[in-house]
Amino acid sequence: MKDFNDEATAALQFDIRGMTCASCVARVEKALRAVPGVVDASVNLATEKASVRGVDVQPDAIAAAVVKAGYEASRVDAAHASAPALQAAQGARATRLPSWWPVAAATALSLPLAAPMLLQLFGIDWSLDGRVQLLLATPVQFWLGARFYRAGWKALRAGAGNMDLLVAIGTTAAYALSVWMLAGGAAGAGHGHLYFESSAVVITLVLLGKWLEGRAKRQTVGAIRALEALRATEALVRRGGRDVTVALDALRVGDLMVVRPGERVAADGRVVEGISQLDESLITGESLPVEKGAGARVTGGAVNGDGLLLVEVTAVGAASMLNRIIRMVEDAQAVKAPIQRLVDRVSAVFVPAVLLVSLVTLLGWGLATGDWQQALLNAVAVQVIACPCALGLATPTGIMVGTGAAARHGILIKDAEALETAHALQAVAFDKTGTLTEGKPQLVALEAAAAGGDARRLLGLAWAVQQYSAHPLARAVASAAQANGLALAPAVDAGALPGRGVQARVDGRMVYLGNTRMMRELGVASAAMAALAPLAAGHEAEGRTVSWLALRDDADNNADDTPQVLGLLAFGDRVKPGSTQALARLRRMGIEVMMLTGDNTGSAHAVARELGLDASSVVADVLPADKADAVRSLMADGTRVAMVGDGINDAPALAAADVGFALAGGTDVAMHTAGVTLMRGDPGLVADAIAISQRTYRKIRQNLVWAFVYNVIGIPLAAFGLLNPVLAGAAMALSSVSVVGNALLLRRWQPAPGTADGGPAARIDAAPALVLPPAPSPETVSNSSNPAQDAPQPREKPTMYQLTVEDMTCKHCVGRVTKAVQGVDPEAKVEIDLPTGKVSIDSGAELDRIAAAIDEAGYPVTARAGI
């Protein structure tokens, strides 16, 4: 993928004023590409913007070239503008709309001219005095229609043609013919049939069409305006022990923002203090509020829930996530899709061809019939109906609405080429770690030895021995222990043994947690490990990391005591909620799915089995360059391939693929390389992105077919005298409005239920956290003073339930669900993960009674299981 986002080929954005059709676009692009240093230039008729890329390009030279071509240009400097200034500038561009009063004035002057023609439909023969017709038509022609003369003259000076030139020539011909007839008395006593109504009504209809088109185009930038509305104008900052309100452009990285309940987060940051729920739906597309605590990242524009947060600012202005999202959507809407090249080639010769057909029509009718008046009217009709507005709007309006709809649901499409290419994808390759899986180790199994006692004791010792460690495995143990309600035992003499494990003294005994090498160095009897060896081998075959836990009872300072193995802990990476459904949905769409990973074969195939992939769809033990080679090999036979990843190691493959999908939670390198960024770590968004691409591409094709067919049918009808100039003007206006209106239907697009919006299907298959049986009852606990000699204890019947509950949106909902459960069993322990809707319940009550109580509280239970 070609990348222009470097210093050598800096991109400049310009507002272009005065364009009216696809021919104008072609002429501006030609003028821009002629400027020294310009590498590429793209002009968008719908957004009235130009994107210019080049080396050492001077903005003044660009503006001068546009002016020379007959248009106006002003630079859009988004990189250096402050947030409020940028918002004001973009808001002004987004709301720019043709004035309504010229349309009203032209209509008022044209209606009396068209009245005789309308009355004839009812059998009433009435005509307006020719001199009155002249008085009414003249201001329409030369005052309200002056814009067509100005733009047409500029086009002629530049040696080209456009829609305005066609309208100006056609209406002037009809007006001049009428003046000549009136002056020569050809209209009898001044009451005969003249053609002032044709020139005036055509101008009125064109003005009306442009006004309606402008209103419709304004709706296509609705996504940008919605994102811009998320910007705050000020922030509450804690400085010197006081909370002060500052303007947003006075906010600096490192400031501490105070975000009160119900307020909008002013800038990107990291939570320093407090817990709350944040609504990020307009940024990520996630419909449910997301819980944020100390250390969590927050995005400017999110709405705080019911908690008070103290947030350290990490990015402001153009560097903030919201501004980057807006810029990415704007860039995607400003860049042309490859299909637009066909339109460009046609528009380059369209106006000259229409003028030639009009001349042939005039001469053919005049010479064949001798009726030069009718010949002139037919020639005028050809020029009016051939307006190439619809051609110029067909593609950019579809791109604008499609990318806007995708952005509202957390799918950011960097360029139009990615949007167009995605519709034809035939294969999608996924990275494993962090893309299909959670990307962080979790404790997935505990295997206690006969001498080790129950698994709860094993987990408690493992937590105690590494409570001071920041290692990912230590965090996984702590998370599992806390989820199972264990108490943290104190530990002393803690220390790490690099490459082997950790050790600490717990309750006067040395506890060791580490790999097989550590156990051998400690002299742990091989027989003690042999009993657990098959289990360890099984976990390792699944790609899991195995840690052994041993205890040495040296309370009497007997250093010669041999440590005893109490058991082992197995760590693995869990499949993300929704990954299985996401891959199944892609297969239902007829898209081949495969997995590329640098992990070992055992781990890769274990995850593949859980996801429903066969072994032939898995490529494991690959380096980053090998991932790119694997993608290229898939593309070698012409297959359209997408790559989905989140890390630096995925960047080569993302760049090599036809379309790269990057998860926003990953690295900046991945997001810069990919053509599509998914604002949530949900693999289901890949299928949604392909779906919106397919819908958008269909709309573009429909628009182009309509625009081409309209001209192919309309021009011959006008040439053969079957269409008068008034009807031609109405049809021309209708064509442009219908193209934009058809594109606006894309705004109705919604992601598949239960995927992109975090619905039930995205959560039902979430793997439950490791849940241990409750502690042994007092009757079954040995009174031995040496726990290492205790025999395995009988376990009670599991009383842990895992439910998925819908419609919980805040902590008040959590309280009501908890109250409902404890109404059935006052001793029940309830833990609720609000973002996923998972409810873990430790209770002796029947599951059906608990589920019924939650349902009665107004929160549907969609999945339940006893553990």
PDB file of N, CA and C in Angstrom, residues 135-186:
ATOM      1  N   LEU A 135     -40.026  41.581 -19.832  1.00  0.00           N
ATOM      2  CA  LEU A 135     -39.715  42.182 -18.528  1.00  0.00           C
ATOM      3  C   LEU A 135     -39.518  41.111 -17.449  1.00  0.00           C
ATOM      4  N   LEU A 136     -40.298  40.037 -17.524  1.00  0.00           N
ATOM      5  CA  LEU A 136     -40.172  38.974 -16.516  1.00  0.00           C
ATOM      6  C   LEU A 136     -38.940  38.101 -16.757  1.00  0.00           C
ATOM      7  N   ALA A 137     -38.636  37.811 -18.007  1.00  0.00           N
ATOM      8  CA  ALA A 137     -37.558  36.869 -18.319  1.00  0.00           C
ATOM      9  C   ALA A 137     -36.176  37.488 -18.187  1.00  0.00           C
ATOM     10  N   THR A 138     -36.062  38.801 -18.427  1.00  0.00           N
ATOM     11  CA  THR A 138     -34.735  39.432 -18.430  1.00  0.00           C
ATOM     12  C   THR A 138     -34.019  39.336 -17.082  1.00  0.00           C
ATOM     13  N   PRO A 139     -34.654  39.664 -15.935  1.00  0.00           N
ATOM     14  CA  PRO A 139     -33.920  39.523 -14.664  1.00  0.00           C
ATOM     15  C   PRO A 139     -33.566  38.079 -14.341  1.00  0.00           C
ATOM     16  N   VAL A 140     -34.405  37.147 -14.767  1.00  0.00           N
ATOM     17  CA  VAL A 140     -34.070  35.740 -14.536  1.00  0.00           C
ATOM     18  C   VAL A 140     -32.830  35.364 -15.340  1.00  0.00           C
ATOM     19  N   GLN A 141     -32.802  35.846 -16.590  1.00  0.00           N
ATOM     20  CA  GLN A 141     -31.708  35.462 -17.479  1.00  0.00           C
ATOM     21  C   GLN A 141     -30.380  36.091 -17.064  1.00  0.00           C
ATOM     22  N   PHE A 142     -30.402  37.374 -16.759  1.00  0.00           N
ATOM     23  CA  PHE A 142     -29.129  38.083 -16.590  1.00  0.00           C
ATOM     24  C   PHE A 142     -28.801  38.472 -15.143  1.00  0.00           C
ATOM     25  N   TRP A 143     -29.763  38.373 -14.262  1.00  0.00           N
ATOM     26  CA  TRP A 143     -29.477  38.658 -12.851  1.00  0.00           C
ATOM     27  C   TRP A 143     -29.374  37.368 -12.058  1.00  0.00           C
ATOM     28  N   LEU A 144     -30.474  36.619 -12.029  1.00  0.00           N
ATOM     29  CA  LEU A 144     -30.456  35.368 -11.276  1.00  0.00           C
ATOM     30  C   LEU A 144     -29.616  34.294 -11.989  1.00  0.00           C
ATOM     31  N   GLY A 145     -29.510  34.415 -13.295  1.00  0.00           N
ATOM     32  CA  GLY A 145     -28.714  33.443 -14.042  1.00  0.00           C
ATOM     33  C   GLY A 145     -27.296  33.902 -14.324  1.00  0.00           C
ATOM     34  N   ALA A 146     -26.877  35.015 -13.683  1.00  0.00           N
ATOM     35  CA  ALA A 146     -25.537  35.546 -13.949  1.00  0.00           C
ATOM     36  C   ALA A 146     -24.441  34.563 -13.565  1.00  0.00           C
ATOM     37  N   ARG A 147     -24.700  33.730 -12.563  1.00  0.00           N
ATOM     38  CA  ARG A 147     -23.686  32.761 -12.122  1.00  0.00           C
ATOM     39  C   ARG A 147     -23.297  31.817 -13.251  1.00  0.00           C
ATOM     40  N   PHE A 148     -24.240  31.497 -14.147  1.00  0.00           N
ATOM     41  CA  PHE A 148     -23.932  30.589 -15.255  1.00  0.00           C
ATOM     42  C   PHE A 148     -23.034  31.277 -16.286  1.00  0.00           C
ATOM     43  N   TYR A 149     -23.246  32.553 -16.480  1.00  0.00           N
ATOM     44  CA  TYR A 149     -22.392  33.284 -17.418  1.00  0.00           C
ATOM     45  C   TYR A 149     -20.974  33.418 -16.856  1.00  0.00           C
ATOM     46  N   ARG A 150     -20.888  33.751 -15.557  1.00  0.00           N
ATOM     47  CA  ARG A 150     -19.553  33.917 -14.970  1.00  0.00           C
ATOM     48  C   ARG A 150     -18.768  32.601 -15.024  1.00  0.00           C
ATOM     49  N   ALA A 151     -19.398  31.519 -14.576  1.00  0.00           N
ATOM     50  CA  ALA A 151     -18.701  30.232 -14.552  1.00  0.00           C
ATOM     51  C   ALA A 151     -18.418  29.726 -15.962  1.00  0.00           C
ATOM     52  N   GLY A 152     -19.358  29.954 -16.876  1.00  0.00           N
ATOM     53  CA  GLY A 152     -19.135  29.514 -18.258  1.00  0.00           C
ATOM     54  C   GLY A 152     -17.996  30.279 -18.910  1.00  0.00           C
ATOM     55  N   TRP A 153     -17.906  31.601 -18.631  1.00  0.00           N
ATOM     56  CA  TRP A 153     -16.815  32.420 -19.186  1.00  0.00           C
ATOM     57  C   TRP A 153     -15.465  31.954 -18.654  1.00  0.00           C
ATOM     58  N   LYS A 154     -15.399  31.638 -17.373  1.00  0.00           N
ATOM     59  CA  LYS A 154     -14.152  31.128 -16.800  1.00  0.00           C
ATOM     60  C   LYS A 154     -13.752  29.810 -17.453  1.00  0.00           C
ATOM     61  N   ALA A 155     -14.735  28.977 -17.734  1.00  0.00           N
ATOM     62  CA  ALA A 155     -14.433  27.701 -18.389  1.00  0.00           C
ATOM     63  C   ALA A 155     -13.892  27.919 -19.795  1.00  0.00           C
ATOM     64  N   LEU A 156     -14.510  28.872 -20.525  1.00  0.00           N
ATOM     65  CA  LEU A 156     -14.025  29.162 -21.880  1.00  0.00           C
ATOM     66  C   LEU A 156     -12.606  29.709 -21.849  1.00  0.00           C
ATOM     67  N   ARG A 157     -12.323  30.598 -20.896  1.00  0.00           N
ATOM     68  CA  ARG A 157     -10.975  31.156 -20.787  1.00  0.00           C
ATOM     69  C   ARG A 157      -9.956  30.076 -20.488  1.00  0.00           C
ATOM     70  N   ALA A 158     -10.386  29.038 -19.766  1.00  0.00           N
ATOM     71  CA  ALA A 158      -9.468  27.943 -19.443  1.00  0.00           C
ATOM     72  C   ALA A 158      -9.424  26.896 -20.548  1.00  0.00           C
ATOM     73  N   GLY A 159     -10.163  27.130 -21.634  1.00  0.00           N
ATOM     74  CA  GLY A 159     -10.142  26.202 -22.763  1.00  0.00           C
ATOM     75  C   GLY A 159     -10.897  24.925 -22.495  1.00  0.00           C
ATOM     76  N   ALA A 160     -11.957  25.002 -21.685  1.00  0.00           N
ATOM     77  CA  ALA A 160     -12.727  23.804 -21.363  1.00  0.00           C
ATOM     78  C   ALA A 160     -14.197  24.171 -21.280  1.00  0.00           C
ATOM     79  N   GLY A 161     -15.030  23.187 -20.974  1.00  0.00           N
ATOM     80  CA  GLY A 161     -16.459  23.425 -20.834  1.00  0.00           C
ATOM     81  C   GLY A 161     -16.984  22.794 -19.561  1.00  0.00           C
ATOM     82  N   ASN A 162     -18.150  23.259 -19.132  1.00  0.00           N
ATOM     83  CA  ASN A 162     -18.771  22.676 -17.950  1.00  0.00           C
ATOM     84  C   ASN A 162     -20.279  22.822 -18.049  1.00  0.00           C
ATOM     85  N   MET A 163     -20.972  22.417 -16.992  1.00  0.00           N
ATOM     86  CA  MET A 163     -22.422  22.484 -16.974  1.00  0.00           C
ATOM     87  C   MET A 163     -22.917  23.915 -17.160  1.00  0.00           C
ATOM     88  N   ASP A 164     -22.250  24.857 -16.506  1.00  0.00           N
ATOM     89  CA  ASP A 164     -22.683  26.248 -16.580  1.00  0.00           C
ATOM     90  C   ASP A 164     -22.624  26.772 -18.015  1.00  0.00           C
ATOM     91  N   LEU A 165     -21.615  26.357 -18.739  1.00  0.00           N
ATOM     92  CA  LEU A 165     -21.501  26.800 -20.135  1.00  0.00           C
ATOM     93  C   LEU A 165     -22.665  26.262 -20.959  1.00  0.00           C
ATOM     94  N   LEU A 166     -23.038  24.996 -20.716  1.00  0.00           N
ATOM     95  CA  LEU A 166     -24.171  24.414 -21.443  1.00  0.00           C
ATOM     96  C   LEU A 166     -25.458  25.164 -21.135  1.00  0.00           C
ATOM     97  N   VAL A 167     -25.695  25.454 -19.854  1.00  0.00           N
ATOM     98  CA  VAL A 167     -26.920  26.168 -19.471  1.00  0.00           C
ATOM     99  C   VAL A 167     -26.916  27.583 -20.045  1.00  0.00           C
ATOM    100  N   ALA A 168     -25.765  28.262 -19.955  1.00  0.00           N
ATOM    101  CA  ALA A 168     -25.677  29.637 -20.448  1.00  0.00           C
ATOM    102  C   ALA A 168     -25.949  29.700 -21.951  1.00  0.00           C
ATOM    103  N   ILE A 169     -25.322  28.811 -22.727  1.00  0.00           N
ATOM    104  CA  ILE A 169     -25.512  28.831 -24.190  1.00  0.00           C
ATOM    105  C   ILE A 169     -26.950  28.497 -24.543  1.00  0.00           C
ATOM    106  N   GLY A 170     -27.488  27.451 -23.899  1.00  0.00           N
ATOM    107  CA  GLY A 170     -28.837  27.004 -24.242  1.00  0.00           C
ATOM    108  C   GLY A 170     -29.903  28.033 -23.919  1.00  0.00           C
ATOM    109  N   THR A 171     -29.874  28.587 -22.718  1.00  0.00           N
ATOM    110  CA  THR A 171     -30.905  29.561 -22.337  1.00  0.00           C
ATOM    111  C   THR A 171     -30.745  30.878 -23.095  1.00  0.00           C
ATOM    112  N   THR A 172     -29.505  31.258 -23.371  1.00  0.00           N
ATOM    113  CA  THR A 172     -29.288  32.494 -24.141  1.00  0.00           C
ATOM    114  C   THR A 172     -29.855  32.358 -25.543  1.00  0.00           C
ATOM    115  N   ALA A 173     -29.698  31.163 -26.115  1.00  0.00           N
ATOM    116  CA  ALA A 173     -30.241  30.938 -27.461  1.00  0.00           C
ATOM    117  C   ALA A 173     -31.760  31.080 -27.463  1.00  0.00           C
ATOM    118  N   ALA A 174     -32.430  30.475 -26.469  1.00  0.00           N
ATOM    119  CA  ALA A 174     -33.892  30.577 -26.400  1.00  0.00           C
ATOM    120  C   ALA A 174     -34.325  32.018 -26.140  1.00  0.00           C
ATOM    121  N   TYR A 175     -33.628  32.714 -25.247  1.00  0.00           N
ATOM    122  CA  TYR A 175     -33.952  34.113 -24.930  1.00  0.00           C
ATOM    123  C   TYR A 175     -33.732  35.004 -26.155  1.00  0.00           C
ATOM    124  N   ALA A 176     -32.610  34.833 -26.832  1.00  0.00           N
ATOM    125  CA  ALA A 176     -32.302  35.668 -28.002  1.00  0.00           C
ATOM    126  C   ALA A 176     -33.297  35.434 -29.124  1.00  0.00           C
ATOM    127  N   LEU A 177     -33.703  34.176 -29.307  1.00  0.00           N
ATOM    128  CA  LEU A 177     -34.690  33.874 -30.343  1.00  0.00           C
ATOM    129  C   LEU A 177     -36.004  34.594 -30.053  1.00  0.00           C
ATOM    130  N   SER A 178     -36.388  34.588 -28.776  1.00  0.00           N
ATOM    131  CA  SER A 178     -37.644  35.246 -28.402  1.00  0.00           C
ATOM    132  C   SER A 178     -37.557  36.754 -28.608  1.00  0.00           C
ATOM    133  N   VAL A 179     -36.424  37.365 -28.256  1.00  0.00           N
ATOM    134  CA  VAL A 179     -36.245  38.810 -28.446  1.00  0.00           C
ATOM    135  C   VAL A 179     -36.297  39.147 -29.927  1.00  0.00           C
ATOM    136  N   TRP A 180     -35.642  38.325 -30.742  1.00  0.00           N
ATOM    137  CA  TRP A 180     -35.626  38.563 -32.203  1.00  0.00           C
ATOM    138  C   TRP A 180     -37.044  38.465 -32.778  1.00  0.00           C
ATOM    139  N   MET A 181     -37.794  37.459 -32.315  1.00  0.00           N
ATOM    140  CA  MET A 181     -39.167  37.294 -32.800  1.00  0.00           C
ATOM    141  C   MET A 181     -40.046  38.462 -32.364  1.00  0.00           C
ATOM    142  N   LEU A 182     -39.842  38.906 -31.107  1.00  0.00           N
ATOM    143  CA  LEU A 182     -40.645  40.018 -30.602  1.00  0.00           C
ATOM    144  C   LEU A 182     -40.315  41.315 -31.350  1.00  0.00           C
ATOM    145  N   ALA A 183     -39.047  41.546 -31.615  1.00  0.00           N
ATOM    146  CA  ALA A 183     -38.623  42.771 -32.307  1.00  0.00           C
ATOM    147  C   ALA A 183     -39.064  42.760 -33.756  1.00  0.00           C
ATOM    148  N   GLY A 184     -39.097  41.587 -34.363  1.00  0.00           N
ATOM    149  CA  GLY A 184     -39.459  41.502 -35.781  1.00  0.00           C
ATOM    150  C   GLY A 184     -40.930  41.351 -36.028  1.00  0.00           C
ATOM    151  N   GLY A 185     -41.684  41.295 -34.977  1.00  0.00           N
ATOM    152  CA  GLY A 185     -43.123  41.178 -35.164  1.00  0.00           C
ATOM    153  C   GLY A 185     -43.565  39.801 -35.549  1.00  0.00           C
ATOM    154  N   ALA A 186     -42.688  38.818 -35.371  1.00  0.00           N
ATOM    155  CA  ALA A 186     -43.052  37.453 -35.736  1.00  0.00           C
ATOM    156  C   ALA A 186     -44.109  36.890 -34.811  1.00  0.00           C
TER     157      ALA A 186
END
